[in-house]
Short mmCIF file of C-alpha atoms and ligand atoms in Angstrom, two decimals:
data_model
loop_
_atom_site.label_atom_id
_atom_site.label_comp_id
_atom_site.label_asym_id
_atom_site.label_seq_id
_atom_site.Cartn_x
_atom_site.Cartn_y
_atom_site.Cartn_z
CA MET S 270 14.22 36.29 5.98
CA ASP S 271 17.37 36.98 4.03
CA THR S 272 16.80 36.04 0.38
CA THR S 273 20.33 34.65 0.06
CA LEU S 274 19.07 31.73 2.15
CA ASP S 275 17.11 30.54 -0.86
CA ILE S 276 19.68 28.91 -3.10
CA PRO S 277 21.34 26.40 -0.78
CA GLN S 278 18.15 25.90 1.19
CA THR S 279 16.34 24.66 -1.92
CA GLY S 280 19.12 22.17 -2.56
CA VAL S 281 19.10 20.97 1.04
CA THR S 282 15.31 20.72 1.13
CA ALA S 283 15.35 18.67 -2.08
CA LEU S 284 18.02 16.45 -0.54
CA SER S 285 15.94 15.95 2.57
CA THR S 286 12.84 15.06 0.54
CA HIS S 287 14.88 12.69 -1.58
CA LEU S 288 16.26 10.89 1.49
CA ALA S 289 12.78 10.63 3.02
CA GLN S 290 11.64 8.76 -0.10
CA GLY S 291 14.28 6.09 0.36
CA LEU S 292 14.38 5.81 4.14
CA VAL S 293 10.94 5.01 5.45
CA GLY S 294 10.17 6.32 8.94
CA HIS S 295 13.70 7.65 9.40
CA ASP S 296 12.91 11.37 9.67
CA GLN S 297 15.04 11.74 12.76
CA LEU S 298 18.02 9.97 11.24
CA ILE S 299 17.73 12.09 8.09
CA GLU S 300 17.58 15.29 10.11
CA ARG S 301 20.62 14.25 12.14
CA LEU S 302 22.58 13.29 9.00
CA LEU S 303 21.86 16.70 7.50
CA VAL S 304 22.64 18.50 10.75
CA ALA S 305 26.04 16.77 10.87
CA LEU S 306 26.66 17.57 7.21
CA LEU S 307 25.75 21.24 7.67
CA ALA S 308 27.43 21.75 11.03
CA GLY S 309 30.63 19.98 9.96
CA GLY S 310 30.38 17.31 12.68
CA HIS S 311 30.40 13.53 12.73
CA LEU S 312 27.62 11.11 13.49
CA LEU S 313 27.50 7.90 15.51
CA VAL S 314 24.50 5.76 14.63
CA GLU S 315 23.56 2.93 16.93
CA GLY S 316 20.89 0.36 16.32
CA PRO S 317 20.17 -3.29 15.73
CA PRO S 318 21.09 -4.82 12.35
CA GLY S 319 18.86 -4.34 9.35
CA LEU S 320 17.54 -0.84 10.11
CA ALA S 321 18.95 0.72 6.94
CA LYS S 322 21.99 2.35 8.53
CA THR S 323 24.21 1.46 5.58
CA ARG S 324 21.45 2.35 3.17
CA ALA S 325 21.02 5.80 4.72
CA VAL S 326 24.67 6.67 4.24
CA LYS S 327 24.72 5.21 0.72
CA TRP S 328 21.72 7.33 -0.23
CA LEU S 329 23.36 10.41 1.23
CA SER S 330 26.58 9.71 -0.65
CA ASP S 331 24.69 9.25 -3.91
CA ALA S 332 22.88 12.54 -3.43
CA VAL S 333 25.73 14.79 -2.32
CA GLU S 334 28.59 15.60 -4.66
CA GLY S 335 31.86 14.21 -3.32
CA SER S 336 33.83 11.04 -2.78
CA PHE S 337 32.67 8.18 -0.60
CA ALA S 338 34.31 5.23 1.15
CA ARG S 339 33.03 2.47 3.34
CA ILE S 340 35.17 0.77 5.93
CA GLN S 341 34.00 -2.48 7.48
CA CYS S 342 35.72 -2.77 10.83
CA THR S 343 37.19 -6.07 12.01
CA PRO S 344 39.42 -6.91 14.98
CA ASP S 345 42.48 -7.33 12.72
CA LEU S 346 42.22 -3.88 11.13
CA MET S 347 45.32 -1.70 11.40
CA PRO S 348 45.44 2.09 11.69
CA SER S 349 47.19 2.35 8.32
CA ASP S 350 44.28 0.46 6.68
CA LEU S 351 42.31 3.65 7.36
CA THR S 352 44.81 6.43 7.24
CA GLY S 353 47.18 5.21 4.51
CA THR S 354 50.82 4.19 4.23
CA PRO S 355 54.07 5.60 2.93
CA VAL S 356 55.24 3.43 0.03
CA TYR S 357 58.92 3.25 -0.88
CA HIS S 358 59.93 3.80 -4.49
CA PRO S 359 63.33 2.15 -5.07
CA GLN S 360 63.92 4.06 -8.35
CA SER S 361 63.71 7.48 -6.76
CA GLY S 362 64.72 6.34 -3.28
CA GLU S 363 61.75 8.29 -1.92
CA PHE S 364 58.62 7.52 0.01
CA GLU S 365 55.24 8.38 -1.41
CA TYR S 366 52.23 8.56 0.84
CA VAL S 367 49.32 6.47 -0.38
CA PRO S 368 46.20 7.86 1.32
CA GLY S 369 43.76 5.44 2.95
CA PRO S 370 39.96 5.45 2.83
CA VAL S 371 39.58 8.26 5.39
CA PHE S 372 40.66 10.62 2.62
CA ASN S 373 37.12 10.91 1.29
CA ASN S 374 34.33 13.43 1.79
CA LEU S 375 31.91 10.94 3.27
CA VAL S 376 33.24 7.96 5.18
CA LEU S 377 31.01 5.20 6.49
CA VAL S 378 32.73 3.29 9.27
CA ASP S 379 30.61 0.21 9.82
CA GLU S 380 30.69 -1.48 13.21
CA ILE S 381 33.27 0.84 14.71
CA ASN S 382 33.18 -1.15 17.95
CA ARG S 383 34.74 -4.12 16.16
CA ALA S 384 37.88 -2.14 15.36
CA PRO S 385 40.74 -2.42 17.86
CA PRO S 386 41.46 0.61 20.07
CA LYS S 387 44.49 1.73 18.02
CA VAL S 388 42.34 2.00 14.90
CA GLN S 389 39.57 3.78 16.78
CA SER S 390 41.96 6.34 18.14
CA ALA S 391 43.61 6.92 14.74
CA LEU S 392 40.18 7.48 13.24
CA LEU S 393 38.94 9.72 16.02
CA GLU S 394 42.12 11.76 15.86
CA ALA S 395 41.64 12.23 12.12
CA MET S 396 38.03 13.27 12.79
CA ALA S 397 39.02 15.87 15.37
CA GLU S 398 42.06 17.28 13.62
CA HIS S 399 40.88 16.97 10.00
CA GLN S 400 44.35 15.69 9.23
CA VAL S 401 46.48 12.57 9.37
CA THR S 402 50.04 12.55 10.59
CA ALA S 403 52.33 9.87 9.18
CA GLY S 404 55.95 10.04 10.24
CA ASN S 405 56.76 13.73 10.26
CA GLU S 406 54.37 14.61 7.46
CA THR S 407 50.84 15.88 7.92
CA HIS S 408 48.18 15.28 5.32
CA ALA S 409 45.02 17.35 5.32
CA LEU S 410 41.71 15.54 4.92
CA PRO S 411 39.27 16.76 2.26
CA ASP S 412 36.61 19.32 3.00
CA PRO S 413 33.75 18.57 3.58
CA PHE S 414 34.71 15.59 5.71
CA LEU S 415 31.92 13.66 7.37
CA VAL S 416 32.31 10.38 9.24
CA VAL S 417 29.22 8.31 9.94
CA ALA S 418 30.12 5.43 12.23
CA THR S 419 27.71 2.64 13.09
CA GLN S 420 27.62 0.33 16.03
CA ASN S 421 25.45 -2.56 16.93
CA PRO S 422 24.33 -2.65 20.56
CA ILE S 423 23.43 -6.35 20.68
CA GLU S 424 26.93 -7.62 20.03
CA HIS S 425 29.45 -7.69 22.83
CA ASP S 426 31.75 -10.60 22.00
CA GLY S 427 34.86 -9.50 20.18
CA THR S 428 34.01 -5.81 20.37
CA PHE S 429 35.90 -2.87 21.81
CA PRO S 430 33.48 -0.31 23.26
CA LEU S 431 34.49 3.22 22.26
CA PRO S 432 36.25 4.99 25.12
CA GLU S 433 34.10 7.74 26.66
CA ALA S 434 36.77 10.32 25.93
CA GLN S 435 36.50 9.52 22.25
CA LEU S 436 32.74 9.34 22.04
CA ASP S 437 32.99 13.07 22.65
CA ARG S 438 34.33 13.49 19.11
CA PHE S 439 30.92 12.78 17.65
CA LEU S 440 28.63 15.76 17.22
CA LEU S 441 25.56 13.58 17.66
CA HIS S 442 24.80 10.05 18.74
CA VAL S 443 21.62 8.72 17.15
CA MET S 444 19.82 5.67 18.52
CA LEU S 445 17.58 3.77 16.13
CA GLU S 446 14.66 1.63 17.12
CA LEU S 447 12.81 -1.14 15.33
CA PRO S 448 9.96 0.18 13.16
CA GLY S 449 6.26 -0.19 13.94
CA ILE S 450 3.77 -2.15 11.89
CA GLU S 451 2.95 0.55 9.31
CA THR S 452 6.55 1.51 8.67
CA GLU S 453 7.52 -2.13 8.37
CA ARG S 454 4.86 -2.61 5.69
CA GLN S 455 6.01 0.50 3.79
CA ILE S 456 9.60 -0.77 3.85
CA LEU S 457 8.47 -4.04 2.36
CA ASP S 458 6.55 -2.25 -0.40
CA LEU S 459 9.40 0.15 -1.16
CA VAL S 460 12.16 -2.44 -1.35
CA GLU S 461 9.99 -4.70 -3.48
CA ALA S 462 9.16 -1.84 -5.85
CA GLU S 463 12.86 -1.05 -6.11
CA ALA S 464 13.67 -4.63 -6.97
CA LEU S 465 11.18 -4.32 -9.83
CA GLY S 466 13.12 -1.35 -11.15
CA GLY S 467 11.35 1.69 -9.73
CA VAL S 468 14.50 3.34 -8.38
CA SER S 469 14.01 7.05 -7.88
CA PRO S 470 16.46 9.41 -9.60
CA VAL S 471 19.43 10.69 -7.66
CA ARG S 472 19.28 14.36 -6.87
CA SER S 473 22.62 15.89 -6.23
CA LEU S 474 23.60 18.67 -3.87
CA SER S 475 26.69 20.25 -5.35
CA GLN S 476 29.75 21.02 -3.24
CA THR S 477 29.21 24.70 -4.00
CA ASP S 478 25.66 24.64 -2.68
CA LEU S 479 26.77 22.68 0.35
CA ALA S 480 29.50 25.22 1.10
CA LEU S 481 26.94 28.03 0.72
CA ALA S 482 24.51 26.25 3.01
CA ARG S 483 27.22 25.73 5.61
CA ALA S 484 28.10 29.39 5.50
CA GLN S 485 24.41 30.25 6.01
CA VAL S 486 24.21 27.89 8.97
CA GLN S 487 27.07 29.75 10.63
CA GLN S 488 25.07 32.96 10.19
CA VAL S 489 21.97 31.55 11.90
CA HIS S 490 21.19 33.71 14.91
CA LEU S 491 21.59 32.10 18.31
CA ALA S 492 20.16 34.62 20.77
CA PRO S 493 22.00 35.28 24.06
CA GLU S 494 19.04 33.75 25.96
CA LEU S 495 19.42 30.54 23.94
CA ARG S 496 23.15 30.43 24.61
CA ASP S 497 22.31 30.72 28.31
CA TYR S 498 19.82 27.90 27.94
CA ILE S 499 22.45 25.63 26.37
CA VAL S 500 24.95 26.50 29.08
CA ARG S 501 22.41 25.90 31.86
CA LEU S 502 21.61 22.46 30.41
CA VAL S 503 25.28 21.52 30.33
CA ILE S 504 25.97 22.92 33.80
CA ALA S 505 23.07 20.85 35.13
CA THR S 506 25.21 17.77 34.33
CA ARG S 507 27.91 19.12 36.66
CA GLU S 508 26.06 20.58 39.63
CA GLY S 509 22.59 20.53 41.13
CA PRO S 510 20.21 17.71 42.03
CA LEU S 511 20.41 15.83 38.72
CA ALA S 512 24.20 15.84 38.63
CA GLN S 513 24.35 13.29 41.43
CA ASP S 514 23.57 10.55 38.92
CA ILE S 515 26.51 11.63 36.79
CA GLU S 516 30.07 10.50 37.34
CA HIS S 517 31.61 12.39 34.42
CA ALA S 518 29.82 15.53 33.32
CA VAL S 519 29.54 17.07 29.85
CA SER S 520 32.56 19.14 28.74
CA PRO S 521 32.43 22.47 26.89
CA ARG S 522 32.56 20.44 23.69
CA GLY S 523 28.98 19.53 24.57
CA SER S 524 27.80 23.15 24.64
CA LEU S 525 29.62 23.91 21.41
CA SER S 526 28.12 20.88 19.70
CA LEU S 527 24.60 21.59 20.88
CA ALA S 528 24.90 25.20 19.72
CA ALA S 529 26.24 24.23 16.28
CA ALA S 530 23.66 21.47 15.83
CA SER S 531 20.79 23.75 16.88
CA LYS S 532 21.79 26.31 14.26
CA ALA S 533 21.88 23.63 11.57
CA ARG S 534 18.44 22.38 12.63
CA ALA S 535 17.05 25.92 12.49
CA PHE S 536 18.36 26.22 8.93
CA LEU S 537 16.75 22.90 7.98
CA GLN S 538 13.47 24.24 9.33
CA GLY S 539 13.85 27.26 7.05
CA ARG S 540 14.69 29.74 9.81
CA ASP S 541 17.65 32.10 10.15
CA PHE S 542 17.34 32.03 13.95
CA ALA S 543 17.44 29.13 16.39
CA MET S 544 14.65 28.44 18.87
CA PRO S 545 14.44 26.60 22.21
CA GLU S 546 12.80 23.66 20.40
CA ASP S 547 15.94 23.18 18.27
CA VAL S 548 18.03 22.93 21.42
CA ALA S 549 15.57 20.67 23.25
CA GLU S 550 15.09 18.38 20.24
CA LEU S 551 18.82 17.78 19.85
CA ALA S 552 19.93 17.82 23.50
CA GLY S 553 19.63 14.03 23.94
CA ASP S 554 21.63 13.21 20.81
CA ALA S 555 24.18 15.95 21.47
CA LEU S 556 24.78 15.42 25.20
CA ALA S 557 23.91 11.92 26.41
CA HIS S 558 26.98 10.24 24.89
CA ARG S 559 29.28 12.77 26.55
CA MET S 560 28.46 11.80 30.13
CA VAL S 561 29.09 8.77 32.28
CA LEU S 562 26.52 7.84 34.89
CA SER S 563 27.41 6.79 38.41
CA TRP S 564 27.36 3.07 39.12
CA ARG S 565 24.38 3.64 41.38
CA ALA S 566 22.36 5.26 38.62
CA VAL S 567 23.32 2.46 36.24
CA ALA S 568 22.30 -0.12 38.85
CA ASP S 569 18.94 1.66 39.08
CA GLY S 570 18.53 1.13 35.34
CA ARG S 571 19.00 4.79 34.48
CA ARG S 572 20.39 5.71 31.07
CA ALA S 573 22.17 8.91 30.11
CA ARG S 574 19.22 9.79 27.90
CA ASP S 575 16.85 9.61 30.86
CA VAL S 576 19.06 12.06 32.75
CA VAL S 577 19.07 14.45 29.78
CA ALA S 578 15.28 14.19 29.60
CA ASP S 579 15.04 15.05 33.31
CA ILE S 580 17.41 17.97 32.85
CA LEU S 581 15.26 19.24 29.97
CA ASN S 582 12.22 19.08 32.25
CA ALA S 583 13.99 20.84 35.08
CA VAL S 584 15.70 23.66 33.16
CA GLU S 585 13.47 26.47 31.89
CA PRO S 586 14.24 27.43 28.28
CA LEU S 587 14.15 31.19 28.76
N1 LIG M 691 13.43 2.31 7.08
C1 LIG M 691 13.80 1.67 5.95
N2 LIG M 691 13.59 2.23 4.75
C2 LIG M 691 13.97 1.59 3.64
N3 LIG M 691 14.55 0.40 3.60
C3 LIG M 691 14.79 -0.21 4.76
C4 LIG M 691 14.42 0.40 6.00
N4 LIG M 691 14.78 -0.42 6.99
C5 LIG M 691 15.35 -1.49 6.43
N5 LIG M 691 15.37 -1.38 5.07
C6 LIG M 691 15.90 -2.37 4.14
O1 LIG M 691 16.48 -3.40 4.94
C7 LIG M 691 17.70 -3.86 4.38
C8 LIG M 691 18.82 -3.70 5.38
O2 LIG M 691 19.37 -2.39 5.34
P1 LIG M 691 20.90 -2.09 5.68
O3 LIG M 691 21.78 -3.12 5.11
O4 LIG M 691 21.14 -0.68 5.30
O5 LIG M 691 20.84 -2.26 7.26
P2 LIG M 691 21.94 -1.95 8.34
O6 LIG M 691 21.27 -1.17 9.41
O7 LIG M 691 23.16 -1.36 7.71
O8 LIG M 691 22.25 -3.38 8.90
P3 LIG M 691 23.62 -3.97 9.54
O9 LIG M 691 23.67 -3.41 10.95
O10 LIG M 691 23.41 -5.45 9.54
O11 LIG M 691 24.74 -3.52 8.69
C9 LIG M 691 17.90 -3.10 3.10
O12 LIG M 691 17.43 -3.86 2.05
C10 LIG M 691 17.05 -1.86 3.29
O13 LIG M 691 16.56 -1.41 2.05
MG1 LIG M 692 25.13 -2.03 7.58
#
């Protein structure tokens, strides 16, 4: 393997170990957070309350050099509460743009489905374009720019489900589940130990190392056969026997996301080439939120993740 992989990889490995110490049983979430960070995509995290979603992003923000903001969404939020506002200065007779909380490297958007549609679309536009347009001025967002949005599946009253077209803006959609007995016990022990003052030291990944790591991720080799595999998975959502459960199939953004995420996962595994297991491991989180099932499939109790699982079983990797 190329020796230039070493420097950023060490930093990223240390970061991963550090996060694992603070987030019990959340290996998948940690991997997905790092994949999003390295691939330059955004993450949607869904799960019931109290599963350390906020904690995960706080820990990440403490450990990676850069600015951080948290936005708690409510139904009365306005787009400018996120993106910023031009403020008039009477002395000079000019407007000055005061940037909102999206102008940070890491932005935690808690309970995104409580924000009204106008706010959601302003945010998702900023995520896709890496810029905010106010009046006739455009303001570039910082780099790196990572949005982690959370949503709570058990609440429906007073929420605005994200439109399918906008869900597509997230690189990965992670679903969290309640922990088992052993994990639950470890969480109790950890949080109690922390309360007694045993907080582990923060290990920081510098912006320079992050930029190096991102450059390395881009260099990760994705063999032509693997590209074909990704494309065949995505095409299986559009035609063939499994596509009949799908009303809206995965767009090319799905293939691009799965490719980018697979390369980042390969890097995290210490490889400079991606493998079918990278693609298969991330396919559910990268594709399921980009499709809409037919009403019949929904009535049968099928979920998009089940369809992706079936597609993975049906499509040969190589
Ligand atoms: N897997 C875990 N590892 C470490 N701590 C955990 C874990 N799960 C829960 N906790 C603890 O549970 C508490 C709740 O965490 P947190 O506030 O981050 O949850 P949340 O998912 O953001 O909840 P909400 O959806 O209500 O905002 C924290 O004290 C956190 O330390
Ligand atoms: Mg929270």
